[in-house]
Structures are given as C-alpha cells and as structure tokens.
Short mmCIF file of N, CA and C in Angstrom, two decimals:
data_model
loop_
_atom_site.label_atom_id
_atom_site.label_comp_id
_atom_site.label_asym_id
_atom_site.label_seq_id
_atom_site.Cartn_x
_atom_site.Cartn_y
_atom_site.Cartn_z
N MET A 111 33.96 -33.76 7.19
CA MET A 111 34.00 -33.58 9.05
C MET A 111 35.23 -33.97 9.55
N PRO A 112 36.20 -33.62 9.68
CA PRO A 112 37.61 -34.76 10.27
C PRO A 112 37.10 -33.47 12.09
N ARG A 113 37.72 -34.55 12.57
CA ARG A 113 36.89 -34.44 14.25
C ARG A 113 38.35 -34.64 14.68
N THR A 114 38.43 -34.55 16.58
CA THR A 114 39.11 -35.37 17.13
C THR A 114 39.23 -36.01 17.38
N ALA A 115 39.95 -37.26 17.78
CA ALA A 115 39.86 -38.45 18.27
C ALA A 115 39.13 -38.93 19.49
N LYS A 116 38.93 -37.25 20.27
CA LYS A 116 37.44 -37.15 21.27
C LYS A 116 36.69 -36.06 21.32
N SER A 117 35.73 -36.07 20.70
CA SER A 117 34.84 -34.88 20.12
C SER A 117 33.64 -34.79 21.91
N SER A 118 33.53 -33.12 21.59
CA SER A 118 32.81 -33.11 22.56
C SER A 118 31.80 -33.50 22.66
N PRO A 119 30.06 -33.89 23.56
CA PRO A 119 29.49 -34.01 24.08
C PRO A 119 28.17 -33.21 22.75
N PRO A 120 27.16 -33.65 22.62
CA PRO A 120 26.11 -32.57 22.15
C PRO A 120 25.79 -31.68 22.85
N ALA A 121 25.15 -30.76 22.16
CA ALA A 121 24.04 -29.76 23.62
C ALA A 121 23.20 -30.03 23.55
N SER A 122 22.81 -31.48 23.42
CA SER A 122 21.68 -31.32 23.68
C SER A 122 21.24 -32.49 22.92
N TYR A 123 19.57 -33.47 22.86
CA TYR A 123 19.34 -34.66 22.19
C TYR A 123 18.52 -34.58 21.11
N GLU A 124 18.58 -32.65 20.03
CA GLU A 124 18.34 -31.79 19.22
C GLU A 124 19.13 -32.33 18.59
N ALA A 125 20.46 -31.74 19.29
CA ALA A 125 22.24 -31.13 18.42
C ALA A 125 22.45 -32.72 17.74
N ALA A 126 21.73 -33.08 18.94
CA ALA A 126 23.24 -34.97 18.55
C ALA A 126 21.81 -35.53 17.72
N LEU A 127 20.82 -35.62 17.65
CA LEU A 127 19.73 -36.70 16.47
C LEU A 127 20.54 -35.70 14.74
N ALA A 128 20.18 -35.02 14.90
CA ALA A 128 20.93 -34.16 13.34
C ALA A 128 21.95 -33.60 12.98
N GLU A 129 22.75 -33.72 14.48
CA GLU A 129 24.13 -34.18 13.40
C GLU A 129 24.35 -35.61 13.51
N LEU A 130 23.54 -36.49 13.92
CA LEU A 130 23.28 -37.98 13.46
C LEU A 130 23.33 -37.87 11.97
N GLU A 131 21.75 -37.85 11.45
CA GLU A 131 20.98 -37.46 9.86
C GLU A 131 21.82 -37.02 9.30
N GLN A 132 22.86 -35.94 10.03
CA GLN A 132 24.39 -35.13 8.52
C GLN A 132 24.89 -36.30 8.46
N ARG A 133 25.42 -36.75 9.59
CA ARG A 133 26.71 -38.01 9.00
C ARG A 133 25.91 -39.20 8.48
N VAL A 134 24.43 -39.59 8.99
CA VAL A 134 23.99 -41.08 8.11
C VAL A 134 23.59 -40.94 6.27
N ALA A 135 23.69 -39.54 6.71
CA ALA A 135 23.48 -38.95 4.86
C ALA A 135 24.13 -38.62 4.40
N ALA A 136 25.87 -38.13 5.30
CA ALA A 136 26.83 -38.07 4.34
C ALA A 136 27.20 -39.98 4.38
N MET A 137 27.37 -40.12 5.08
CA MET A 137 27.77 -41.70 4.42
C MET A 137 27.42 -42.17 3.07
N GLU A 138 25.66 -42.26 3.89
CA GLU A 138 24.77 -42.81 2.47
C GLU A 138 25.46 -43.09 1.52
N ASN A 139 25.92 -40.82 0.74
CA ASN A 139 26.03 -40.85 -0.27
C ASN A 139 27.34 -41.05 -1.19
N GLY A 140 27.99 -41.72 -0.25
CA GLY A 140 29.21 -42.51 -0.57
C GLY A 140 30.60 -41.67 -1.11
N GLN A 141 30.56 -40.40 -0.48
CA GLN A 141 31.66 -39.99 -0.84
C GLN A 141 32.48 -39.81 0.20
N LEU A 142 32.82 -39.77 1.21
CA LEU A 142 33.44 -40.05 2.43
C LEU A 142 34.98 -40.44 1.30
N PRO A 143 36.02 -40.26 1.84
CA PRO A 143 37.47 -40.99 1.51
C PRO A 143 36.61 -42.12 3.27
N LEU A 144 37.56 -42.84 2.72
CA LEU A 144 37.76 -43.53 3.73
C LEU A 144 38.28 -43.80 5.03
N ASP A 145 39.27 -42.79 5.56
CA ASP A 145 39.35 -42.47 6.65
C ASP A 145 37.95 -41.26 7.40
N GLU A 146 37.78 -40.32 7.18
CA GLU A 146 36.99 -39.69 7.56
C GLU A 146 35.48 -40.98 7.73
N LEU A 147 35.53 -41.89 6.84
CA LEU A 147 33.76 -42.61 6.79
C LEU A 147 33.81 -43.05 8.38
N LEU A 148 35.91 -43.37 8.46
CA LEU A 148 35.60 -44.21 9.51
C LEU A 148 34.80 -43.11 10.67
N GLN A 149 35.61 -41.98 10.93
CA GLN A 149 35.42 -41.32 12.01
C GLN A 149 33.60 -41.26 12.33
N ALA A 150 33.81 -40.62 10.60
CA ALA A 150 31.91 -40.31 10.98
C ALA A 150 31.35 -41.97 11.69
N TYR A 151 31.49 -42.56 10.85
CA TYR A 151 30.61 -43.40 11.69
C TYR A 151 30.73 -43.86 13.23
N GLN A 152 32.53 -44.00 13.37
CA GLN A 152 32.69 -43.60 14.98
C GLN A 152 31.77 -42.37 15.96
N ARG A 153 31.68 -41.91 14.87
CA ARG A 153 30.94 -40.36 15.92
C ARG A 153 29.41 -40.32 16.20
N GLY A 154 29.16 -41.11 14.58
CA GLY A 154 27.11 -41.93 14.70
C GLY A 154 27.19 -42.28 15.77
N ALA A 155 28.53 -43.85 16.29
CA ALA A 155 28.29 -44.63 16.42
C ALA A 155 27.75 -43.62 18.05
N ASP A 156 28.76 -42.95 18.63
CA ASP A 156 28.95 -42.07 19.85
C ASP A 156 27.19 -41.31 20.18
N LEU A 157 27.40 -40.37 18.93
CA LEU A 157 26.07 -39.79 19.50
C LEU A 157 23.94 -40.83 19.48
N LEU A 158 24.47 -41.95 18.59
CA LEU A 158 23.18 -43.18 18.87
C LEU A 158 23.20 -43.79 19.97
N GLY A 159 24.90 -43.28 20.96
CA GLY A 159 24.31 -43.71 22.52
C GLY A 159 25.01 -42.84 23.67
N TYR A 160 24.28 -40.97 23.02
CA TYR A 160 24.17 -40.01 23.85
C TYR A 160 22.33 -40.49 23.50
N CYS A 161 21.48 -40.22 22.45
CA CYS A 161 21.10 -40.27 22.53
C CYS A 161 20.13 -41.64 22.93
N ARG A 162 20.12 -42.44 23.01
CA ARG A 162 19.84 -43.61 24.09
C ARG A 162 19.92 -43.77 25.43
N ALA A 163 20.66 -42.74 25.87
CA ALA A 163 21.34 -42.42 26.94
C ALA A 163 19.68 -41.19 28.02
N GLN A 164 20.19 -40.18 26.75
CA GLN A 164 19.19 -39.41 26.78
C GLN A 164 16.92 -40.00 27.11
N LEU A 165 17.12 -40.93 26.10
CA LEU A 165 15.48 -41.27 26.01
C LEU A 165 15.50 -42.12 27.02
N GLN A 166 16.72 -43.46 27.24
CA GLN A 166 16.61 -43.78 29.14
C GLN A 166 16.06 -43.05 29.87
N ALA A 167 16.52 -41.59 29.67
CA ALA A 167 16.25 -41.03 31.43
C ALA A 167 14.98 -40.06 31.06
N VAL A 168 14.98 -39.68 30.15
CA VAL A 168 13.18 -39.28 30.11
C VAL A 168 12.13 -40.47 30.18
N GLU A 169 12.40 -41.51 30.11
CA GLU A 169 12.14 -42.57 29.99
C GLU A 169 11.20 -42.74 31.25
N GLN A 170 12.87 -42.91 32.47
CA GLN A 170 12.65 -43.08 33.98
C GLN A 170 12.35 -42.36 34.59
N GLN A 171 12.33 -40.59 33.87
CA GLN A 171 11.47 -39.19 34.81
C GLN A 171 10.18 -40.16 34.64
N VAL A 172 9.49 -40.51 33.73
CA VAL A 172 8.25 -40.32 33.37
C VAL A 172 7.70 -41.06 34.73
N LYS A 173 8.10 -42.44 34.38
CA LYS A 173 8.67 -43.94 35.64
C LYS A 173 8.01 -43.51 37.30
N VAL A 174 8.96 -42.24 37.32
CA VAL A 174 9.00 -41.99 38.06
C VAL A 174 8.06 -41.24 38.83
N LEU A 175 7.08 -40.47 37.80
CA LEU A 175 6.12 -39.02 37.78
C LEU A 175 4.87 -40.21 37.64
N GLU A 176 4.88 -41.09 37.02
CA GLU A 176 3.67 -42.21 37.09
C GLU A 176 3.37 -42.88 37.86
N GLU A 177 4.32 -42.84 39.02
CA GLU A 177 4.60 -43.27 40.46
C GLU A 177 5.07 -45.41 39.33
N GLY A 178 5.98 -45.58 39.11
CA GLY A 178 6.47 -46.62 38.58
C GLY A 178 5.93 -47.62 36.71
N THR A 179 4.39 -46.80 36.68
CA THR A 179 3.82 -47.60 35.64
C THR A 179 3.57 -46.49 34.63
N LEU A 180 3.82 -46.80 33.84
CA LEU A 180 3.96 -46.03 32.36
C LEU A 180 2.13 -46.55 32.15
N LYS A 181 1.36 -45.70 31.30
CA LYS A 181 -0.51 -45.62 30.97
C LYS A 181 0.15 -45.45 29.79
N ALA A 182 -0.88 -46.36 28.93
CA ALA A 182 -0.86 -46.30 27.77
C ALA A 182 -1.52 -45.14 27.42
N TRP A 183 -0.40 -45.03 25.96
CA TRP A 183 -1.79 -43.35 25.15
C TRP A 183 -3.28 -43.29 24.83
N GLU A 184 -3.89 -42.40 25.90
CA GLU A 184 -5.62 -42.59 24.68
C GLU A 184 -5.56 -41.67 23.50
N ASP A 185 -6.87 -42.25 22.45
CA ASP A 185 -6.78 -41.73 21.49
C ASP A 185 -7.48 -40.65 21.46
N ARG A 186 -7.89 -39.75 21.30
CA ARG A 186 -8.63 -38.29 21.75
C ARG A 186 -8.72 -37.58 20.09
#
C-alpha cells in the first residue's frame, strides 16, 4: 500500500470509509513493514479527517433545512 507523500482525496464519503476500513484491517493484521504501517496510519488519519468533515457538512445542511433546529428521530 505505498502511497506518495500527498495522496489524492477520496472520490466520496463511502470510498473514504471503505479505504479506511481496509487500512485498519491491514494494520491490525500486523504484517505490514514499519514504513508501510506509518504510511497507512497517516493516510488513515487523513481519511478520518475527510469523513468527519463530510459528516459535519451534512449535519450543517440538515440544520439549515430544519431551520436551525435538529429534531429527534421518531420511532415508526
């Protein structure tokens, strides 16, 4: 999984999440050489930041749509 120093941003939230899950699994496997482990960790941190930013953006859009008030989910 070698990457360049600056990896490209993921195509979507779903793509970022899938790549993050793959990297976590590879790191948990314990079979990566140290340099690849560090690269996987750095990329994972980038992906996590991307996912958090995407979720915050969606939350902000929901707040705007709900006129600034988040409503509790109703059980149906």
